[in-house]
Each structure stands twice: as structure tokens, then as C-alpha cells.
């Protein structure tokens, strides 16, 4: 198993991917523009860029380089490609093959009953879409999905179009991602976003990384962790597997570190059982409470609690009702390690908790986040420098899309502002989220499904069920840069709208445009493509929305779509007028490093109904699996971006050339009589339902006992559609009960 992340192999790997896709010199040119103040935002993750100096060697990581190689590839999916490959034959190919086929060059149409996509003009494409949309019995028969790469400008225009049409059916990838964070944080702290800045991470005395694999998914976060260490901070990582990046980090841009061997990051690794996090937090907080009682005022921040919070008594009462030994046992972590963890929590005053999918994709995902908040509130570790909440976002603009109104449950104030600004009457009834949308499709309630990016079919749970549901639609429309499975599992008719990528020049009537994005820490900044489009037939995402709106509403529209299309400054003016925090948007977004959006929790202001931060009661989840069954988490390899498969290796975990694997504890293997690389089948059991995925290789791995790990999206077929988080409806992708069957 790999103990070090990044370093020289990472540089080699980035260059390999880049040179394969675009040739070495073009590749280096592209990389040098990425995340620079005059360049484009990395299409990878949402980790922020430093406000001040940026590395002249490039602000990117290995996986950012892979993301851009994938998007700036020289390979093309042309009308000829579609003529040679039927939808049926393409659907037999792997996700890896589909992704590697290249950039889509022309609008394409799959007519009802046809076997092949055919080239179509944009005008015809919009008119087919408009015909379907205009003949719906109700706008609620259409659904408009968004993946988190879409820029603020495109997202705003898109939601406006959808609400002008008359529905709030705006599910997004967030529904499957950080929705539990948004729900848990809004309720307790009054804002659904994290509270910390990059500076805070540098200043923190203790950073707890829970349910996250930054070495792979947010590599630039390692630089911040290393900085924290340099300043004397401690890092604890809580994970069923010891992820490489959580251990030692070598900054590939620091030649000295490459030679010396890097910074040891994790001081304490806690091998939690899958979903043992609340139990761990309870055990640690019981020890904190004990220490506080012995030396009052030294552990908890009682002033902060008295002035800024409510619900403390109920929280303490529930905490004390837990049995320490039982909490320890439930967490799966040895008691002495929990005591070491608690000691750090007792001593340190500036604490940050970072988390990602390991906490959110659970039935009790919202409760996980609320318990993290309890811990931080007890320590007064919020609303001050070096402390706070850090949900580490996924897609590079997923947070911005939500700020722009991509949400099925919009707030009244926002809708009222849209109504006023555009003289429209937006609908008040909430729309479908991702899971509700799939169920509605299964019930034949959805006739048109449109996706602004993403790969809905592969990203959603219960692949077989979802695939059938999707085929009930009359028309599916995918706005995409690259080919994926969602182009192949379609409605009766299907359209592909090929679009510009982030790194490409976007020229409209008023000249070259830029867009803006919001990163994981609420900084809004500009992103401007520099390269020639992959094909002359591509449209930008805002242009696609404007043309579609024009085709649907014609002259009857009270919204002036043309002016927005001509100049994105106009879209930004609309944003400024309808969304808080965007004053002087057009001016401030042009500043080199952008600007911070207001964040109450960061300043110690809690915009909850009572204006207080809230302690909550979150009992230890006691969900058990049947004897002999396993708890399965579906995770990402080092060589993929969600459903885009860059390569077949998972280098940091030492797994090469195979994705259908089951990471399994040695003792569990012994008990089951499995040999390394033995082929098995997986059967998920949920209520009285069974789902099967065949032919996986068992790989002996240092993973918590009773737990197994498999890769997303191969095992999405095993994730039951009805297994969702309470309060966020997020599919439970990290806790799937499975039976492992010898092949
Ligand atoms: N290169 C690359 N970068 C990406 C992505 C990508 O696919 N590739 N995806 C982007 C997106 S959209 C997102 S949301 C993020 C995802 O970033 P992550 O959340 O880091 O991604 P996952 O692979 O889902 O990893 C979840 C981690 O949680 C651990 N885990 C699982 N269950 C539990 C649990 O019950 N408790 C605890 N404590 N840990 C658990 C797993 O072992 C794993 O380390 O990354 C973003 N960045
Ligand atoms: N089992 C399991 N399922 C999961 C997860 C898990 O951990 N386990 N994670 C969930 C999470 S966190 C997320 S965020 C979702 C991800 O769900 P999605 O966001 O829907 O999926 P992606 O794979 O990121 O989408 C990739 C596609 O986006 C398109 N694309 C790329 N760039 C652009 C662009 O600039 N514009 C446009 N229009 N299209 C573009 C390309 O065609 C590419 O094929 O998956 C979720 N599903
Ligand atoms: Mo995500």
C-alpha cells in the first residue's frame, strides 16, 4: 500500500495523461494557464486557489492535469463516429472507452426507433426540444438536471429558463453529494456552506479529516495540511482505510521536498468502522465532558456556548446517556486511540473538521454533520480564525450552482426577486431532487429530461432501475463535452448538445466572454478560456440556454434572452439584482483573485430562526447487517473523475489495471475462505430486495473489519433507490449491505 502522495510519480503521471491526449507542448501550455489569475478554473475539484501568490510552476495537481487532459484532448467524436457505431454497440463498451473517444463535435439526434445518432443543425435541435417542451401537459413533466461544472452565468440562466417555464424540477449532483452537509449546516449554523478559509486551515491547531480522501480527490488540500503542520498544527484522519494522501505529502513543486521525502501529515489515524463516526465523536465528547467536569472552563468554551448557542442542555443530557465502552465498540477504534484523539480535542482551541462523502452518503448523513457541529460548538471552534467547518466540495462549481438557484427547494425571497426582476411568476411548489426524479420517471410522470452536463445514468443509484426509468421519457437532452453512458440510455428520442469546455474561448457578439465560479470556500472568481474550441459547431452553455429559451418562448418572452447571450455582463447584472452578496459583481469579479461571498458562520453570526447556533441530539446509529454480510462503501480510485475513467489503476492503493475489485480485510478473507484475487459476486440486500453485480476480484486490504470497499460507478447497480439519507434524500452510497458469494 502506498504511504506517500504526490511527488515525482504524480508529475510523471500528469505529463503522461496530458501528452497522450494533447501532445506534450500544447499540454504544458494548457497546464500553465490553469488556476492562474488570468486563466481558467481547473475543471477538477472545488478546492480554492491561494488568494495571494500563485506558483509560477502552475497551480494544479496530478488529478487536475488529468481532468484537463480529458477535456482538452485532440480526439473527436464526430458524426462519422456515430455513423459507424450504433447506440447499442456503444452501450456494450466500458465507461473508460466512451470517455476516451474524445470531444463531441456536432449536435446529434437519435430519432425514435433509430439505431444511430445523426447529425442535426442547432436550429433543428432546438426546435425538436421546444416542440416536446411546449406540448407537455404541465411544466412539471420536464426535469432539468445540473452537474457541478456549470458556471455561475450558465447556471443562473438555466434556472431562470426552467422557472420561467414554470417548474422547480432542478435536481443536481449535489443531491448525491454534499446535500447532507447543506441540510445539517443550515439547520445548526444558518448557512449551508463551510465557514473556513484557506488561511484558517493554515492557522488551525487541529484539523480532523473525516470520510475524505484528499490525496486523490482534493490533492491541493495537502498543501494546506502541510502548511498547518509547519505552523505546529496536528492532523487526525478518520477513515476505514489509511488513505495515502492522509499520510505523507510531497509537494511536487518543491524540489527539496521531493528529495527529502516530504511532510508527514497524519499524526493520528483512526480506523473507524464504516458509519462508526457518530460513535467515535460521542466517545471523544464523553471524555471531553469528563475533563471539563474535572477542570471547569478549560475544555469547553462556556462563554461562547452561553452567548451564541442553544440546545446545550439537551445535547449534554443525550451525551451522558451514552455508555462510553459501547460507543468505543461501535466505532471499531481501539480505546487508547480514542483517548489520544480526545486529548487533542481537550487541549486544542482552534479546531477544523474537514469532511466529504464518507460522512454525507449515509442514512444518518445529516446527523453526522450535526454531530461534527456539536463538537465544534462545544469548543467554541467556529466563527474565529483557525477554526470551523470545512465540507470539502466536489465539482468545481457545485457550490456556485446552488448559490445561483440550482435547487429544487428554492427560498421564497429568491423567487420573489426573480418575479420582480423579470416580470414572470415562478412556481412555488418544490421540484424533484435526483432520487425523486428517477422515481417520477419510473412512474411515467416525466416526459422530457435535460441534463446540463454530468452523467446522470452512471452517477445515480440503482443503475438497472434508473436505466429503465430514463427510457420512459419521450425526449432526453444531454448538454455535454464528452461521450458517456447517459447518451446511450435515453428516452424514445435523444439529443446531444455539444458545448464548449472551460479552457476554450467563448466569443459572443460583444466579444470574448469569461464566466465565474465559486469554490469550496465561497470565493467567486473569474474563469476565462484561452484555447480554440474543439469544434466550430460548439456553443457555450449560456448560449444553449438562451437559444433554447428563445425556441420555447419565442417573442412572448418577458425575459430578454438575447441581451444575456450577447454579453454575460448582463447575466451578472441580473445575478447582482436577485442574489445577495453580489454587489458590484461585474467590477469585483474582474479583480484578479475575485471576492468572498458573505458568510455568517465565519463571522460568528448564525442566521438560524433564533439567530443562535444550535446543538442537536444525534443518537449513535445502530444499523446492523446480517451475520456474515458486509458493509460496502463505493469509492473513487485515483484514476477517475466521478464517472469519467482516466485509467484502470488506483496507484495510491497499489491496485493496477482492474476496477472490479473488493477491498477486504485479511481476517474477513480468512473467515470466508477467500484467496487474494479470487473472483466473487456481490449481492446487495435491502429490505426484501436483492441486487446482483458479478465478477469482482477480492483484494486483501487494510480496511476495517466487516467493511469492504468497491469502486463507483461499477457498483451503483447495488445501491437501492430507496436507501437514502434522512433529511437530505442523498443515496446511501457508503453503506450498502452485501452478501459476498463465491463465483
Ligand atoms: N480526482 C478526482 N477528484 C475529485 C473527484 C473524482 O472523482 N476524482 N470527485 C469530486 C467530487 S464530485 C467529490 S464529491 C469529491 C469526493 O471526495 P471524497 O469524499 O474524498 O471521495 P470518495 O472516494 O467518495 O471517498 C470517500 C472517503 O471516505 C471514506 N469513507 C467511506 N465511508 C466512511 C465512513 O463511514 N466514515 C468515514 N470516516 N470515512 C468513510 C472512504 O474510505 C474514502 O476515503 O471529490 C471531488 N474531486
Ligand atoms: N455509488 C456512488 N455513486 C455516486 C457517488 C459515490 O461516491 N458513490 N458520488 C456522487 C457524487 S459526489 C456526485 S457529485 C455525482 C456526480 O455526478 P455527475 O456530475 O452527473 O457526473 P460526472 O461523472 O461528474 O459527469 C461527467 C460528464 O460531464 C460532462 N462534462 C464534463 N465537463 C463538462 C462541461 O464543462 N460542460 C458540460 N455541459 N458537460 C461537461 C462530460 O460529458 C462527462 O462525461 O455522482 C454521485 N454518485
Ligand atoms: Mo460530488
PDB file of N, CA and C in Angstrom, residues 494-548:
ATOM      1  N   UNK A 494     -33.565  11.290 -28.481  1.00  0.00           N
ATOM      2  CA  UNK A 494     -32.485  11.875 -27.679  1.00  0.00           C
ATOM      3  C   UNK A 494     -31.730  12.921 -28.473  1.00  0.00           C
ATOM      4  N   UNK A 495     -31.292  13.950 -27.758  1.00  0.00           N
ATOM      5  CA  UNK A 495     -30.480  14.994 -28.379  1.00  0.00           C
ATOM      6  C   UNK A 495     -29.173  15.137 -27.609  1.00  0.00           C
ATOM      7  N   UNK A 496     -28.104  15.404 -28.340  1.00  0.00           N
ATOM      8  CA  UNK A 496     -26.844  15.777 -27.689  1.00  0.00           C
ATOM      9  C   UNK A 496     -26.518  17.195 -28.111  1.00  0.00           C
ATOM     10  N   UNK A 497     -26.396  18.081 -27.131  1.00  0.00           N
ATOM     11  CA  UNK A 497     -25.973  19.464 -27.384  1.00  0.00           C
ATOM     12  C   UNK A 497     -24.507  19.573 -26.980  1.00  0.00           C
ATOM     13  N   UNK A 498     -23.581  19.590 -27.936  1.00  0.00           N
ATOM     14  CA  UNK A 498     -22.169  19.640 -27.551  1.00  0.00           C
ATOM     15  C   UNK A 498     -21.768  21.063 -27.154  1.00  0.00           C
ATOM     16  N   UNK A 499     -21.010  21.186 -26.085  1.00  0.00           N
ATOM     17  CA  UNK A 499     -20.708  22.542 -25.602  1.00  0.00           C
ATOM     18  C   UNK A 499     -19.222  22.786 -25.430  1.00  0.00           C
ATOM     19  N   UNK A 500     -18.894  24.070 -25.313  1.00  0.00           N
ATOM     20  CA  UNK A 500     -17.521  24.492 -25.051  1.00  0.00           C
ATOM     21  C   UNK A 500     -17.113  24.009 -23.671  1.00  0.00           C
ATOM     22  N   UNK A 501     -15.827  23.791 -23.487  1.00  0.00           N
ATOM     23  CA  UNK A 501     -15.334  23.464 -22.151  1.00  0.00           C
ATOM     24  C   UNK A 501     -14.736  24.732 -21.548  1.00  0.00           C
ATOM     25  N   UNK A 502     -14.420  24.642 -20.273  1.00  0.00           N
ATOM     26  CA  UNK A 502     -13.838  25.764 -19.513  1.00  0.00           C
ATOM     27  C   UNK A 502     -12.604  26.393 -20.130  1.00  0.00           C
ATOM     28  N   UNK A 503     -11.785  25.535 -20.734  1.00  0.00           N
ATOM     29  CA  UNK A 503     -10.488  26.037 -21.185  1.00  0.00           C
ATOM     30  C   UNK A 503     -10.580  26.703 -22.555  1.00  0.00           C
ATOM     31  N   UNK A 504     -11.798  26.679 -23.164  1.00  0.00           N
ATOM     32  CA  UNK A 504     -11.915  27.197 -24.525  1.00  0.00           C
ATOM     33  C   UNK A 504     -12.472  28.613 -24.596  1.00  0.00           C
ATOM     34  N   UNK A 505     -12.054  29.325 -25.638  1.00  0.00           N
ATOM     35  CA  UNK A 505     -12.503  30.704 -25.865  1.00  0.00           C
ATOM     36  C   UNK A 505     -13.997  30.725 -26.139  1.00  0.00           C
ATOM     37  N   UNK A 506     -14.672  31.666 -25.500  1.00  0.00           N
ATOM     38  CA  UNK A 506     -16.109  31.810 -25.678  1.00  0.00           C
ATOM     39  C   UNK A 506     -16.366  33.193 -26.275  1.00  0.00           C
ATOM     40  N   UNK A 507     -16.635  33.224 -27.580  1.00  0.00           N
ATOM     41  CA  UNK A 507     -16.824  34.517 -28.263  1.00  0.00           C
ATOM     42  C   UNK A 507     -18.302  34.724 -28.559  1.00  0.00           C
ATOM     43  N   UNK A 508     -18.853  35.838 -28.101  1.00  0.00           N
ATOM     44  CA  UNK A 508     -20.238  36.200 -28.426  1.00  0.00           C
ATOM     45  C   UNK A 508     -20.240  37.555 -29.133  1.00  0.00           C
ATOM     46  N   UNK A 509     -21.421  38.087 -29.438  1.00  0.00           N
ATOM     47  CA  UNK A 509     -21.484  39.312 -30.236  1.00  0.00           C
ATOM     48  C   UNK A 509     -20.674  40.475 -29.657  1.00  0.00           C
ATOM     49  N   UNK A 510     -20.624  40.570 -28.336  1.00  0.00           N
ATOM     50  CA  UNK A 510     -19.894  41.701 -27.750  1.00  0.00           C
ATOM     51  C   UNK A 510     -18.407  41.399 -27.576  1.00  0.00           C
ATOM     52  N   UNK A 511     -17.968  40.227 -28.016  1.00  0.00           N
ATOM     53  CA  UNK A 511     -16.540  39.888 -27.902  1.00  0.00           C
ATOM     54  C   UNK A 511     -16.322  38.667 -27.030  1.00  0.00           C
ATOM     55  N   UNK A 512     -15.069  38.473 -26.604  1.00  0.00           N
ATOM     56  CA  UNK A 512     -14.759  37.275 -25.821  1.00  0.00           C
ATOM     57  C   UNK A 512     -15.330  37.394 -24.407  1.00  0.00           C
ATOM     58  N   UNK A 513     -15.955  36.329 -23.963  1.00  0.00           N
ATOM     59  CA  UNK A 513     -16.607  36.314 -22.654  1.00  0.00           C
ATOM     60  C   UNK A 513     -15.759  35.548 -21.642  1.00  0.00           C
ATOM     61  N   UNK A 514     -16.015  35.840 -20.367  1.00  0.00           N
ATOM     62  CA  UNK A 514     -15.498  34.981 -19.313  1.00  0.00           C
ATOM     63  C   UNK A 514     -16.685  34.573 -18.446  1.00  0.00           C
ATOM     64  N   UNK A 515     -16.518  33.569 -17.641  1.00  0.00           N
ATOM     65  CA  UNK A 515     -17.575  33.175 -16.707  1.00  0.00           C
ATOM     66  C   UNK A 515     -17.002  33.236 -15.290  1.00  0.00           C
ATOM     67  N   UNK A 516     -17.817  32.916 -14.302  1.00  0.00           N
ATOM     68  CA  UNK A 516     -17.299  32.925 -12.942  1.00  0.00           C
ATOM     69  C   UNK A 516     -17.762  31.689 -12.188  1.00  0.00           C
ATOM     70  N   UNK A 517     -17.012  31.356 -11.166  1.00  0.00           N
ATOM     71  CA  UNK A 517     -17.293  30.155 -10.373  1.00  0.00           C
ATOM     72  C   UNK A 517     -17.051  30.473  -8.901  1.00  0.00           C
ATOM     73  N   UNK A 518     -17.625  29.637  -8.036  1.00  0.00           N
ATOM     74  CA  UNK A 518     -17.432  29.798  -6.586  1.00  0.00           C
ATOM     75  C   UNK A 518     -16.778  28.527  -6.060  1.00  0.00           C
ATOM     76  N   UNK A 519     -15.697  28.680  -5.337  1.00  0.00           N
ATOM     77  CA  UNK A 519     -15.039  27.475  -4.847  1.00  0.00           C
ATOM     78  C   UNK A 519     -15.589  27.063  -3.476  1.00  0.00           C
ATOM     79  N   UNK A 520     -14.976  26.046  -2.923  1.00  0.00           N
ATOM     80  CA  UNK A 520     -15.435  25.420  -1.685  1.00  0.00           C
ATOM     81  C   UNK A 520     -15.439  26.397  -0.508  1.00  0.00           C
ATOM     82  N   UNK A 521     -14.731  27.496  -0.630  1.00  0.00           N
ATOM     83  CA  UNK A 521     -14.668  28.444   0.492  1.00  0.00           C
ATOM     84  C   UNK A 521     -15.391  29.748   0.210  1.00  0.00           C
ATOM     85  N   UNK A 522     -16.280  29.717  -0.784  1.00  0.00           N
ATOM     86  CA  UNK A 522     -17.133  30.871  -1.032  1.00  0.00           C
ATOM     87  C   UNK A 522     -16.437  32.035  -1.719  1.00  0.00           C
ATOM     88  N   UNK A 523     -15.349  31.769  -2.414  1.00  0.00           N
ATOM     89  CA  UNK A 523     -14.697  32.827  -3.189  1.00  0.00           C
ATOM     90  C   UNK A 523     -15.212  32.743  -4.625  1.00  0.00           C
ATOM     91  N   UNK A 524     -15.719  33.875  -5.129  1.00  0.00           N
ATOM     92  CA  UNK A 524     -16.205  33.909  -6.513  1.00  0.00           C
ATOM     93  C   UNK A 524     -15.108  34.522  -7.367  1.00  0.00           C
ATOM     94  N   UNK A 525     -14.764  33.842  -8.419  1.00  0.00           N
ATOM     95  CA  UNK A 525     -13.717  34.402  -9.276  1.00  0.00           C
ATOM     96  C   UNK A 525     -13.974  34.049 -10.725  1.00  0.00           C
ATOM     97  N   UNK A 526     -13.195  34.704 -11.559  1.00  0.00           N
ATOM     98  CA  UNK A 526     -13.415  34.621 -12.986  1.00  0.00           C
ATOM     99  C   UNK A 526     -12.697  33.420 -13.579  1.00  0.00           C
ATOM    100  N   UNK A 527     -13.241  32.896 -14.671  1.00  0.00           N
ATOM    101  CA  UNK A 527     -12.597  31.802 -15.376  1.00  0.00           C
ATOM    102  C   UNK A 527     -12.733  32.090 -16.865  1.00  0.00           C
ATOM    103  N   UNK A 528     -11.609  32.152 -17.543  1.00  0.00           N
ATOM    104  CA  UNK A 528     -11.628  32.579 -18.936  1.00  0.00           C
ATOM    105  C   UNK A 528     -10.850  31.576 -19.765  1.00  0.00           C
ATOM    106  N   UNK A 529     -11.516  30.998 -20.745  1.00  0.00           N
ATOM    107  CA  UNK A 529     -10.847  30.018 -21.595  1.00  0.00           C
ATOM    108  C   UNK A 529      -9.887  30.699 -22.561  1.00  0.00           C
ATOM    109  N   UNK A 530      -8.818  29.996 -22.895  1.00  0.00           N
ATOM    110  CA  UNK A 530      -7.808  30.596 -23.761  1.00  0.00           C
ATOM    111  C   UNK A 530      -7.606  29.842 -25.063  1.00  0.00           C
ATOM    112  N   UNK A 531      -8.228  28.693 -25.179  1.00  0.00           N
ATOM    113  CA  UNK A 531      -7.868  27.839 -26.316  1.00  0.00           C
ATOM    114  C   UNK A 531      -8.977  27.757 -27.345  1.00  0.00           C
ATOM    115  N   UNK A 532      -8.594  27.393 -28.559  1.00  0.00           N
ATOM    116  CA  UNK A 532      -9.589  27.295 -29.621  1.00  0.00           C
ATOM    117  C   UNK A 532     -10.537  26.146 -29.320  1.00  0.00           C
ATOM    118  N   UNK A 533     -11.825  26.356 -29.589  1.00  0.00           N
ATOM    119  CA  UNK A 533     -12.804  25.306 -29.316  1.00  0.00           C
ATOM    120  C   UNK A 533     -12.488  24.005 -30.052  1.00  0.00           C
ATOM    121  N   UNK A 534     -12.906  22.899 -29.463  1.00  0.00           N
ATOM    122  CA  UNK A 534     -12.659  21.578 -30.035  1.00  0.00           C
ATOM    123  C   UNK A 534     -13.325  21.435 -31.402  1.00  0.00           C
ATOM    124  N   UNK A 535     -14.372  22.210 -31.645  1.00  0.00           N
ATOM    125  CA  UNK A 535     -15.042  22.172 -32.949  1.00  0.00           C
ATOM    126  C   UNK A 535     -15.740  23.508 -33.134  1.00  0.00           C
ATOM    127  N   UNK A 536     -15.894  23.904 -34.387  1.00  0.00           N
ATOM    128  CA  UNK A 536     -16.527  25.211 -34.636  1.00  0.00           C
ATOM    129  C   UNK A 536     -18.038  25.147 -34.396  1.00  0.00           C
ATOM    130  N   UNK A 537     -18.565  23.960 -34.194  1.00  0.00           N
ATOM    131  CA  UNK A 537     -20.012  23.830 -34.007  1.00  0.00           C
ATOM    132  C   UNK A 537     -20.443  23.874 -32.549  1.00  0.00           C
ATOM    133  N   UNK A 538     -19.487  24.076 -31.653  1.00  0.00           N
ATOM    134  CA  UNK A 538     -19.858  24.065 -30.236  1.00  0.00           C
ATOM    135  C   UNK A 538     -20.487  25.388 -29.818  1.00  0.00           C
ATOM    136  N   UNK A 539     -21.429  25.305 -28.885  1.00  0.00           N
ATOM    137  CA  UNK A 539     -21.982  26.521 -28.280  1.00  0.00           C
ATOM    138  C   UNK A 539     -21.601  26.530 -26.808  1.00  0.00           C
ATOM    139  N   UNK A 540     -21.591  27.719 -26.232  1.00  0.00           N
ATOM    140  CA  UNK A 540     -21.337  27.789 -24.791  1.00  0.00           C
ATOM    141  C   UNK A 540     -22.612  27.356 -24.060  1.00  0.00           C
ATOM    142  N   UNK A 541     -22.482  27.009 -22.792  1.00  0.00           N
ATOM    143  CA  UNK A 541     -23.671  26.621 -22.029  1.00  0.00           C
ATOM    144  C   UNK A 541     -24.682  27.766 -21.923  1.00  0.00           C
ATOM    145  N   UNK A 542     -24.238  29.016 -21.630  1.00  0.00           N
ATOM    146  CA  UNK A 542     -25.229  30.104 -21.597  1.00  0.00           C
ATOM    147  C   UNK A 542     -25.918  30.273 -22.959  1.00  0.00           C
ATOM    148  N   UNK A 543     -25.172  30.082 -24.037  1.00  0.00           N
ATOM    149  CA  UNK A 543     -25.774  30.235 -25.366  1.00  0.00           C
ATOM    150  C   UNK A 543     -26.823  29.152 -25.599  1.00  0.00           C
ATOM    151  N   UNK A 544     -26.536  27.943 -25.176  1.00  0.00           N
ATOM    152  CA  UNK A 544     -27.504  26.850 -25.349  1.00  0.00           C
ATOM    153  C   UNK A 544     -28.798  27.185 -24.608  1.00  0.00           C
ATOM    154  N   UNK A 545     -28.669  27.699 -23.401  1.00  0.00           N
ATOM    155  CA  UNK A 545     -29.870  28.053 -22.635  1.00  0.00           C
ATOM    156  C   UNK A 545     -30.638  29.161 -23.352  1.00  0.00           C
ATOM    157  N   UNK A 546     -29.929  30.181 -23.785  1.00  0.00           N
ATOM    158  CA  UNK A 546     -30.608  31.326 -24.413  1.00  0.00           C
ATOM    159  C   UNK A 546     -31.318  30.899 -25.700  1.00  0.00           C
ATOM    160  N   UNK A 547     -30.668  30.093 -26.522  1.00  0.00           N
ATOM    161  CA  UNK A 547     -31.297  29.630 -27.769  1.00  0.00           C
ATOM    162  C   UNK A 547     -32.502  28.734 -27.477  1.00  0.00           C
ATOM    163  N   UNK A 548     -32.351  27.894 -26.472  1.00  0.00           N
ATOM    164  CA  UNK A 548     -33.466  27.013 -26.124  1.00  0.00           C
ATOM    165  C   UNK A 548     -34.651  27.842 -25.618  1.00  0.00           C
TER     166      UNK A 548
END
